[in-house]
CSV table of C-alpha atoms in Angstrom, one decimal:
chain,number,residue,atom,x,y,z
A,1,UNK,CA,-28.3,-2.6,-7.4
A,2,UNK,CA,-29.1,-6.1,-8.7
A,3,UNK,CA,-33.0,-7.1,-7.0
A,4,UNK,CA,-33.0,-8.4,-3.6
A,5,UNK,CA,-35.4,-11.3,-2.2
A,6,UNK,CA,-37.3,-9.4,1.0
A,7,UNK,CA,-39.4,-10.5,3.1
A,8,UNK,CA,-42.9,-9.5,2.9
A,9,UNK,CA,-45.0,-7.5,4.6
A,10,UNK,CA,-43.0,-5.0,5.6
A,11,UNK,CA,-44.4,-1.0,4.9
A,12,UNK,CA,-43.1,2.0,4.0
A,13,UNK,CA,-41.6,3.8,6.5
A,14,UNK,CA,-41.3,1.6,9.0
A,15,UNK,CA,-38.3,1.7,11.1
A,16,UNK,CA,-36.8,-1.5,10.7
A,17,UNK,CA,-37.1,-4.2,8.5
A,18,UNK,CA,-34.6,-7.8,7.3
A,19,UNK,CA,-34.5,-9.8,4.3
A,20,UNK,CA,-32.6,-12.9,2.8
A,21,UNK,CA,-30.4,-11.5,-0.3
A,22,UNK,CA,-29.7,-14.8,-2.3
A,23,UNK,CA,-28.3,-14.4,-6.0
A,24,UNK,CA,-25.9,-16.4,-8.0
A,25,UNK,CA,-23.5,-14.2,-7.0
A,26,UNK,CA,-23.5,-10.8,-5.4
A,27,UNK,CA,-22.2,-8.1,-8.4
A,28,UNK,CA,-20.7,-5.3,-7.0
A,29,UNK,CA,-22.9,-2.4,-6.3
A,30,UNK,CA,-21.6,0.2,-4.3
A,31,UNK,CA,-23.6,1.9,-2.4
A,32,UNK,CA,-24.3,3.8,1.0
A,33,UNK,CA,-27.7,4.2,3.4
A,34,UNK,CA,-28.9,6.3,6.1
A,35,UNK,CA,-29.7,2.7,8.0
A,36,UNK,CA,-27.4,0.8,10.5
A,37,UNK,CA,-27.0,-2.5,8.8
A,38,UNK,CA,-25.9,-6.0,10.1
A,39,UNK,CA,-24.9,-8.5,7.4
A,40,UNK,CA,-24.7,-12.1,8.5
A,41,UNK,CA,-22.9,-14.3,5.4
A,42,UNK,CA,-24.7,-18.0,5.2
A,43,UNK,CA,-23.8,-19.4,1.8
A,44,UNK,CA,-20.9,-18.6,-0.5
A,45,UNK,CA,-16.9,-16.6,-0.4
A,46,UNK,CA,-16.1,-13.2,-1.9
A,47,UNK,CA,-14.6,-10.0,-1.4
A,48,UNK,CA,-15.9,-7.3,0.9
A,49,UNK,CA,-15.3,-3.7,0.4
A,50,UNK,CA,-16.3,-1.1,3.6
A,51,UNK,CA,-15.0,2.4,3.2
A,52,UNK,CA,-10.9,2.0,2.4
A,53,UNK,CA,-11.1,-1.7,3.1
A,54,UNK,CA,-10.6,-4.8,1.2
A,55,UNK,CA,-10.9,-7.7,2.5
A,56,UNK,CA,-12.2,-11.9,1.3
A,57,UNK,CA,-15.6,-12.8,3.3
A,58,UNK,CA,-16.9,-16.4,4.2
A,59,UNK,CA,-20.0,-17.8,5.7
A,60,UNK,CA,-20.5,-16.8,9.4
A,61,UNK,CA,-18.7,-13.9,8.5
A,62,UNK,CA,-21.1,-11.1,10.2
A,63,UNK,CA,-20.0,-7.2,9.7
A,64,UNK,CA,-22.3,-3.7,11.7
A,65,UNK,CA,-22.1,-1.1,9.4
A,66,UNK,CA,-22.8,2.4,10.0
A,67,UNK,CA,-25.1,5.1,8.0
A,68,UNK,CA,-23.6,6.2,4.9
A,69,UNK,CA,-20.7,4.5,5.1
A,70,UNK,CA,-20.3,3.3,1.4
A,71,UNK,CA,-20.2,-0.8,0.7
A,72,UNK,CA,-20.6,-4.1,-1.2
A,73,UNK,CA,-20.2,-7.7,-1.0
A,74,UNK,CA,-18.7,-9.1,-4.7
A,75,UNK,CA,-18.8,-12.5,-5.4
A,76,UNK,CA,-18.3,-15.2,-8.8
A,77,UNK,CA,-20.9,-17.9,-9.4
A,78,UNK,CA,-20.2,-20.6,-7.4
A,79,UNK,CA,-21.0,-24.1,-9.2
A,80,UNK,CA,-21.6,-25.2,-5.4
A,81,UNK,CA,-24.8,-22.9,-4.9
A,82,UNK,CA,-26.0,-19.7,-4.6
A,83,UNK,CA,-24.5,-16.6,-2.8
A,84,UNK,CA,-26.5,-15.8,0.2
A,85,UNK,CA,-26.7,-13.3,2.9
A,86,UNK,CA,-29.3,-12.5,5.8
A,87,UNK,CA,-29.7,-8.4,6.1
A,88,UNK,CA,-30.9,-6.1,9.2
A,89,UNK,CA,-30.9,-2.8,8.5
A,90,UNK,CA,-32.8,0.2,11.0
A,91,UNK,CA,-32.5,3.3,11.8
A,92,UNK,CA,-30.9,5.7,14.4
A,93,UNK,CA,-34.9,6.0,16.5
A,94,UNK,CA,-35.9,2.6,15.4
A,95,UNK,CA,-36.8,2.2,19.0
A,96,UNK,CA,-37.9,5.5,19.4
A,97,UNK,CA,-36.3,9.1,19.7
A,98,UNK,CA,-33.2,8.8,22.3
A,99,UNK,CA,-33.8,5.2,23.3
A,100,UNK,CA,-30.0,4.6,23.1
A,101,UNK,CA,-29.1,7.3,25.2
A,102,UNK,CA,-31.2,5.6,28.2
A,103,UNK,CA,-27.7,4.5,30.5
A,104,UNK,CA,-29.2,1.1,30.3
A,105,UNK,CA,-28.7,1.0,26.7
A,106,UNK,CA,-24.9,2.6,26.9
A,107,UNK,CA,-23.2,-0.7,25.7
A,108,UNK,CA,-25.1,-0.3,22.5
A,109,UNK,CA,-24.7,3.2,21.7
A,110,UNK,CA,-20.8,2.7,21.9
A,111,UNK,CA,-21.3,0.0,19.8
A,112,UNK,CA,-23.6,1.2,17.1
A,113,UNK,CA,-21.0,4.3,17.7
A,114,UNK,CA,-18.1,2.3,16.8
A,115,UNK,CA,-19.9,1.2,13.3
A,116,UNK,CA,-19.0,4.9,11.7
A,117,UNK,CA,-16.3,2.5,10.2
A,118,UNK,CA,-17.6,-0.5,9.8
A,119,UNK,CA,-17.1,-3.6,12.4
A,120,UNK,CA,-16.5,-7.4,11.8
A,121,UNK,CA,-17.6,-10.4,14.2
A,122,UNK,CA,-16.1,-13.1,12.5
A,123,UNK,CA,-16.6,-14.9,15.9
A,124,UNK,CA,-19.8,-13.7,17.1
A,125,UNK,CA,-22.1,-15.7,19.3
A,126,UNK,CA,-23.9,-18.6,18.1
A,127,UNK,CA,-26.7,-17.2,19.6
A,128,UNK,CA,-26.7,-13.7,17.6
A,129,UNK,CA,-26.2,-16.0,14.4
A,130,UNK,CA,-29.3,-18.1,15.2
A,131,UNK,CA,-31.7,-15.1,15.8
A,132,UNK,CA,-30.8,-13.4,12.6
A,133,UNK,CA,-31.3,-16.5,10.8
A,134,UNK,CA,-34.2,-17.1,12.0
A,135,UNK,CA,-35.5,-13.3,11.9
A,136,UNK,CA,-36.7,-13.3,8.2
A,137,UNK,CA,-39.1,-15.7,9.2
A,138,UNK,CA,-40.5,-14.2,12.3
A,139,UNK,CA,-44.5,-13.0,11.1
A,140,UNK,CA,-44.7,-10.0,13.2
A,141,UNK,CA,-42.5,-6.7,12.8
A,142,UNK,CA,-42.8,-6.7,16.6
A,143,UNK,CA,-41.2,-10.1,17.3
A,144,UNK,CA,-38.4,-9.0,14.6
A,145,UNK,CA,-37.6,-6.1,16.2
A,146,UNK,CA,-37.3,-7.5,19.7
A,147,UNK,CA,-34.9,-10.1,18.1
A,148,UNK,CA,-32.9,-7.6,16.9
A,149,UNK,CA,-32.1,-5.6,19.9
A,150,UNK,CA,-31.2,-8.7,21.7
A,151,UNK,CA,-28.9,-9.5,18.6
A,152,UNK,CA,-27.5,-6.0,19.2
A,153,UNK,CA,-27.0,-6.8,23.1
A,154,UNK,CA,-25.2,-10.1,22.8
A,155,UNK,CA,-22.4,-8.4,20.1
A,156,UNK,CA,-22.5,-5.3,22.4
A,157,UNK,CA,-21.4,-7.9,25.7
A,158,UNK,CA,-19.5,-10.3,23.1
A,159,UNK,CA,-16.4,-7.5,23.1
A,160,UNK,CA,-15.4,-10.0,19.5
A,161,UNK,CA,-16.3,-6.5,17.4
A,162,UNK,CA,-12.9,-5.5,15.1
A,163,UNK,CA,-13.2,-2.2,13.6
A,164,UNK,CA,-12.9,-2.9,9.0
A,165,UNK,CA,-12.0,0.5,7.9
A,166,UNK,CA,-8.8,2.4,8.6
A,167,UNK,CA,-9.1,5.6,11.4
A,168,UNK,CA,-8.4,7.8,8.1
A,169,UNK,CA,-11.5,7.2,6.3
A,170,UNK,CA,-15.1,9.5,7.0
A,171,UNK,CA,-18.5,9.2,5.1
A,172,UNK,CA,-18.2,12.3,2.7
A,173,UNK,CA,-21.1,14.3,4.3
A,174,UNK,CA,-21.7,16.1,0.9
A,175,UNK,CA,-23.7,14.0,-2.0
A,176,UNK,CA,-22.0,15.4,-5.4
A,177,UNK,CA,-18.2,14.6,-3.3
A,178,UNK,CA,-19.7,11.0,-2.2
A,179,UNK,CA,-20.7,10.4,-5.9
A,180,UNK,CA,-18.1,11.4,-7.0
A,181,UNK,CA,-15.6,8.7,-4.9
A,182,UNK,CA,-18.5,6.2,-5.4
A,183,UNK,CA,-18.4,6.4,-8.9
A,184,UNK,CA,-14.1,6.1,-9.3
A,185,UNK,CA,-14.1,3.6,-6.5
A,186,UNK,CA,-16.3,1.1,-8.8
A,187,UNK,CA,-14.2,2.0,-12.0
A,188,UNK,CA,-10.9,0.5,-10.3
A,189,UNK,CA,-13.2,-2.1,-9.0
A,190,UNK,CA,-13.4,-3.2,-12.6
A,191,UNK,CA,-9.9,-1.6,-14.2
A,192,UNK,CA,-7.3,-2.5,-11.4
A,193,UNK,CA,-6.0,-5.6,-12.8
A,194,UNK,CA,-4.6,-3.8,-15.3
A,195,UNK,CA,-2.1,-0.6,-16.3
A,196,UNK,CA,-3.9,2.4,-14.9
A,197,UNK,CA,-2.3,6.0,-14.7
A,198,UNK,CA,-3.7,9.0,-12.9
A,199,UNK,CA,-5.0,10.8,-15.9
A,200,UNK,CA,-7.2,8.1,-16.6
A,201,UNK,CA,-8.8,7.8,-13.4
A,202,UNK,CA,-9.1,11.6,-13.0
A,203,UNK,CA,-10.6,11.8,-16.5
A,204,UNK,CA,-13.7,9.6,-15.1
A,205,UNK,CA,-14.8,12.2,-13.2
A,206,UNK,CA,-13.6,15.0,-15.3
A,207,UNK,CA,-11.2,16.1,-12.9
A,208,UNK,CA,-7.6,17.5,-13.6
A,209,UNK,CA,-4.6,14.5,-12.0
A,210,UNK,CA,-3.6,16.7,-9.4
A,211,UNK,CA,-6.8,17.9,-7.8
A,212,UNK,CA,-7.8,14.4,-8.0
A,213,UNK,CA,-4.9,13.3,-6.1
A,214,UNK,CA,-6.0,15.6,-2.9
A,215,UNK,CA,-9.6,14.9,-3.4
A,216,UNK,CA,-9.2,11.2,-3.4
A,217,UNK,CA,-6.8,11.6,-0.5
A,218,UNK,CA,-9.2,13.5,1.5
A,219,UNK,CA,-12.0,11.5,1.0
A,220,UNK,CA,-11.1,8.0,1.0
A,221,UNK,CA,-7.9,8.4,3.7
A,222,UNK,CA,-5.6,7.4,1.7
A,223,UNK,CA,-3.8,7.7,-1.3
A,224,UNK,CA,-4.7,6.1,-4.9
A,225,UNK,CA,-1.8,4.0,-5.3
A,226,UNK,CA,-2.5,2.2,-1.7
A,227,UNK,CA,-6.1,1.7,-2.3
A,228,UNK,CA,-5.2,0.6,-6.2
A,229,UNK,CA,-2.7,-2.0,-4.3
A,230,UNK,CA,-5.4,-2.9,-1.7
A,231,UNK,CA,-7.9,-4.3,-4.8
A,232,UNK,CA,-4.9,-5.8,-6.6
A,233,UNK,CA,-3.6,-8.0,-3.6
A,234,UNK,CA,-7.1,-8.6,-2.4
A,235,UNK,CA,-7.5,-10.5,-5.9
A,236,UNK,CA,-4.2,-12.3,-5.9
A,237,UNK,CA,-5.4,-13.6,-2.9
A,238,UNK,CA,-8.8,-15.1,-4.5
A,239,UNK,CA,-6.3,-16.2,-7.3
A,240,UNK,CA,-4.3,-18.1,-5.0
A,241,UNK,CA,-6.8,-20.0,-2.9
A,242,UNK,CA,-8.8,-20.8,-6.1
A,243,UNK,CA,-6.4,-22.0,-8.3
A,244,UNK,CA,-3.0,-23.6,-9.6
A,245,UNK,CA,-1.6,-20.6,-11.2
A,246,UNK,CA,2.0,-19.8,-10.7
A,247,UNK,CA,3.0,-16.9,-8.7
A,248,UNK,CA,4.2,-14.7,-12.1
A,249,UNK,CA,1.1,-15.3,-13.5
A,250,UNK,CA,-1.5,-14.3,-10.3
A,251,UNK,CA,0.9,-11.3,-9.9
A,252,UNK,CA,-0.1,-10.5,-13.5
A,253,UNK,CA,-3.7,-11.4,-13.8
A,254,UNK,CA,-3.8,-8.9,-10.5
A,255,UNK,CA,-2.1,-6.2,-11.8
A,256,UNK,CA,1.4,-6.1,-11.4
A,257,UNK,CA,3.6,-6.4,-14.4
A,258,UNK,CA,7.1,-6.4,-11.8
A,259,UNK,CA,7.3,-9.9,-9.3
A,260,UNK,CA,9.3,-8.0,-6.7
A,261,UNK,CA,6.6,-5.3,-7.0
A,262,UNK,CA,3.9,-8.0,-6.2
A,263,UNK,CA,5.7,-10.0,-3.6
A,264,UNK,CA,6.7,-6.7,-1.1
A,265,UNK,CA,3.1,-5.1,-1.7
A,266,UNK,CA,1.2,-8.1,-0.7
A,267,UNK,CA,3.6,-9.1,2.2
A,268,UNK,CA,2.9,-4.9,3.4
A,269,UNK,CA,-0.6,-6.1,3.6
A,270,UNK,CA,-1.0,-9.4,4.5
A,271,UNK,CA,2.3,-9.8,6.6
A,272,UNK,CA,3.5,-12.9,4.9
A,273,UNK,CA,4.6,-14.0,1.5
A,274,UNK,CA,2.2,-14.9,-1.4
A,275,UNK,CA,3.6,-18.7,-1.2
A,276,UNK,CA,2.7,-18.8,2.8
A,277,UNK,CA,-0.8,-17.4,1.9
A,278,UNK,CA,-1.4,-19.8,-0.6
A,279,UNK,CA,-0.3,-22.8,1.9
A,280,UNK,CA,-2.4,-21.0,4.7
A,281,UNK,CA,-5.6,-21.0,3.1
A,282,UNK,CA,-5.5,-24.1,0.7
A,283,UNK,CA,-8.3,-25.7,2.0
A,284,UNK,CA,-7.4,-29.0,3.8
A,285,UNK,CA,-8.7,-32.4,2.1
A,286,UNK,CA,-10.0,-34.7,4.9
């Protein structure tokens, strides 16, 4: 992973801890922890990937994700400023051995439950975004952890939490199979824009076509070609808010050498036509 600006201070082993993560763009590093982790998006647009989804992020964009549940935020330089991000992460006793199974605390073990699979607030509380923004600079461990929980209760209450990856995806419990996914997942990240066949994929982690096919199945929760499709549309859709290009050309630049290909895959996944997408998200000139 590319370094990360933390705050200071914090010690080994502690239970919790939160940082800014400013770059000029986030590269893609995909990656999985043993921590909970809230991501709150302050400066900059990209793609998010969590699990089997795909999916663009913007500022005030704020995602729970669960322990080892594999992720990344991927973003291009932005002549406007930097990429940045304000990160929580803590663990399952960060409060102390069975502090969430207290019934007082039962709204926030079903929520930190429901973040096996990742969970989006794209309109959470102003009041959770102002105490994580204001967390990196607390001075005490102390005060940064009683902000937190309190950030945890308001999204608990907030019922605004939507669930980002699909019912058929599970964190790979075993370490060579999750390296294994890891590892292909960030070779389409780079390849999918262009003619890929199964051999090729299987070959990267020396794996015969078929066998990969069930593995990736099983591991990911769906099949190559829909996750291949979910990467190729998530680009067109970068292509299409970010520039001029005709709809031939994002459909190639994204992968797909057939128009009628490109124009039913992206409306399977984005329930509307690449034309109505573009319209719908151009931003609007005052």
């Amino acid at each position: 992973m590319k370094p990360r600006h933390e705050s200071p201070g914090l010690l080994d082993g502690t239970t919790f801890r939160c940082f800014v993560r400013r770059e000029a763009a986030f590269g893609f590093s995909w990656h999985f922890h043993q921590e909970y982790e809230l991501t709150l998006i302050t400066s900059g647009i990209g793609t998010r990937y969590v699990g089997t989804d795909v999916q663009p992020y913007r500022p005030g964009d704020l995602v729970l994700l669960g322990p080892d549940l594999p992720h990344t935020f991927a973003s291009e330089p932005d002549q406007d400023g930097p990429a940045e991000a304000v990160v929580a992460q803590f663990r399952e006793d960060f409060l102390g051995p069975g502090f969430f199974g207290l019934p007082q605390f039962h709204e926030l073990a079903v929520l930190l439950a429901s973040s096996s699979r990742g969970v989006l607030f794209s309109g959470a509380p102003e009041a959770v975004l102002e105490i994580l923004r204001e967390l990196p600079a607390l001075d005490s461990p102390a005060a940064q952890t009683i902000r937190a929980l309190e950030a945890l209760r308001l999204l608990a209450c907030s019922g605004e939490g939507v669930e980002i990856s699909g019912p058929g995806y599970t964190a790979a419990p075993d370490t060579a199979l999750r390296d294994r996914i890891d590892k292909v997942c960030g070779y389409l990240r780079q390849e999918h824009t262009r003619r890929l066949d199964l051999a090729e994929i299987a070959a990267v982690v020396h794996m015969a076509p078929t066998s990969f096919s069930r593995f990736f199945r099983r591991a990911m929760g769906l099949t190559l070609t829909e996750y291949l499709n979910r990467l190729r549309v998530e680009t067109a859709c970068r292509l299409l808010t970010s520039t001029e290009l005709p709809i031939t050309e994002v459909a190639s630049r994204s992968g797909y050498a057939n128009l009628s290909n490109f124009n039913r895959r992206f409306h399977e996944l984005k329930r509307m036509t690449p034309r109505a997408y573009r319209t719908a998200h151009r931003p609007r000139s005052d």
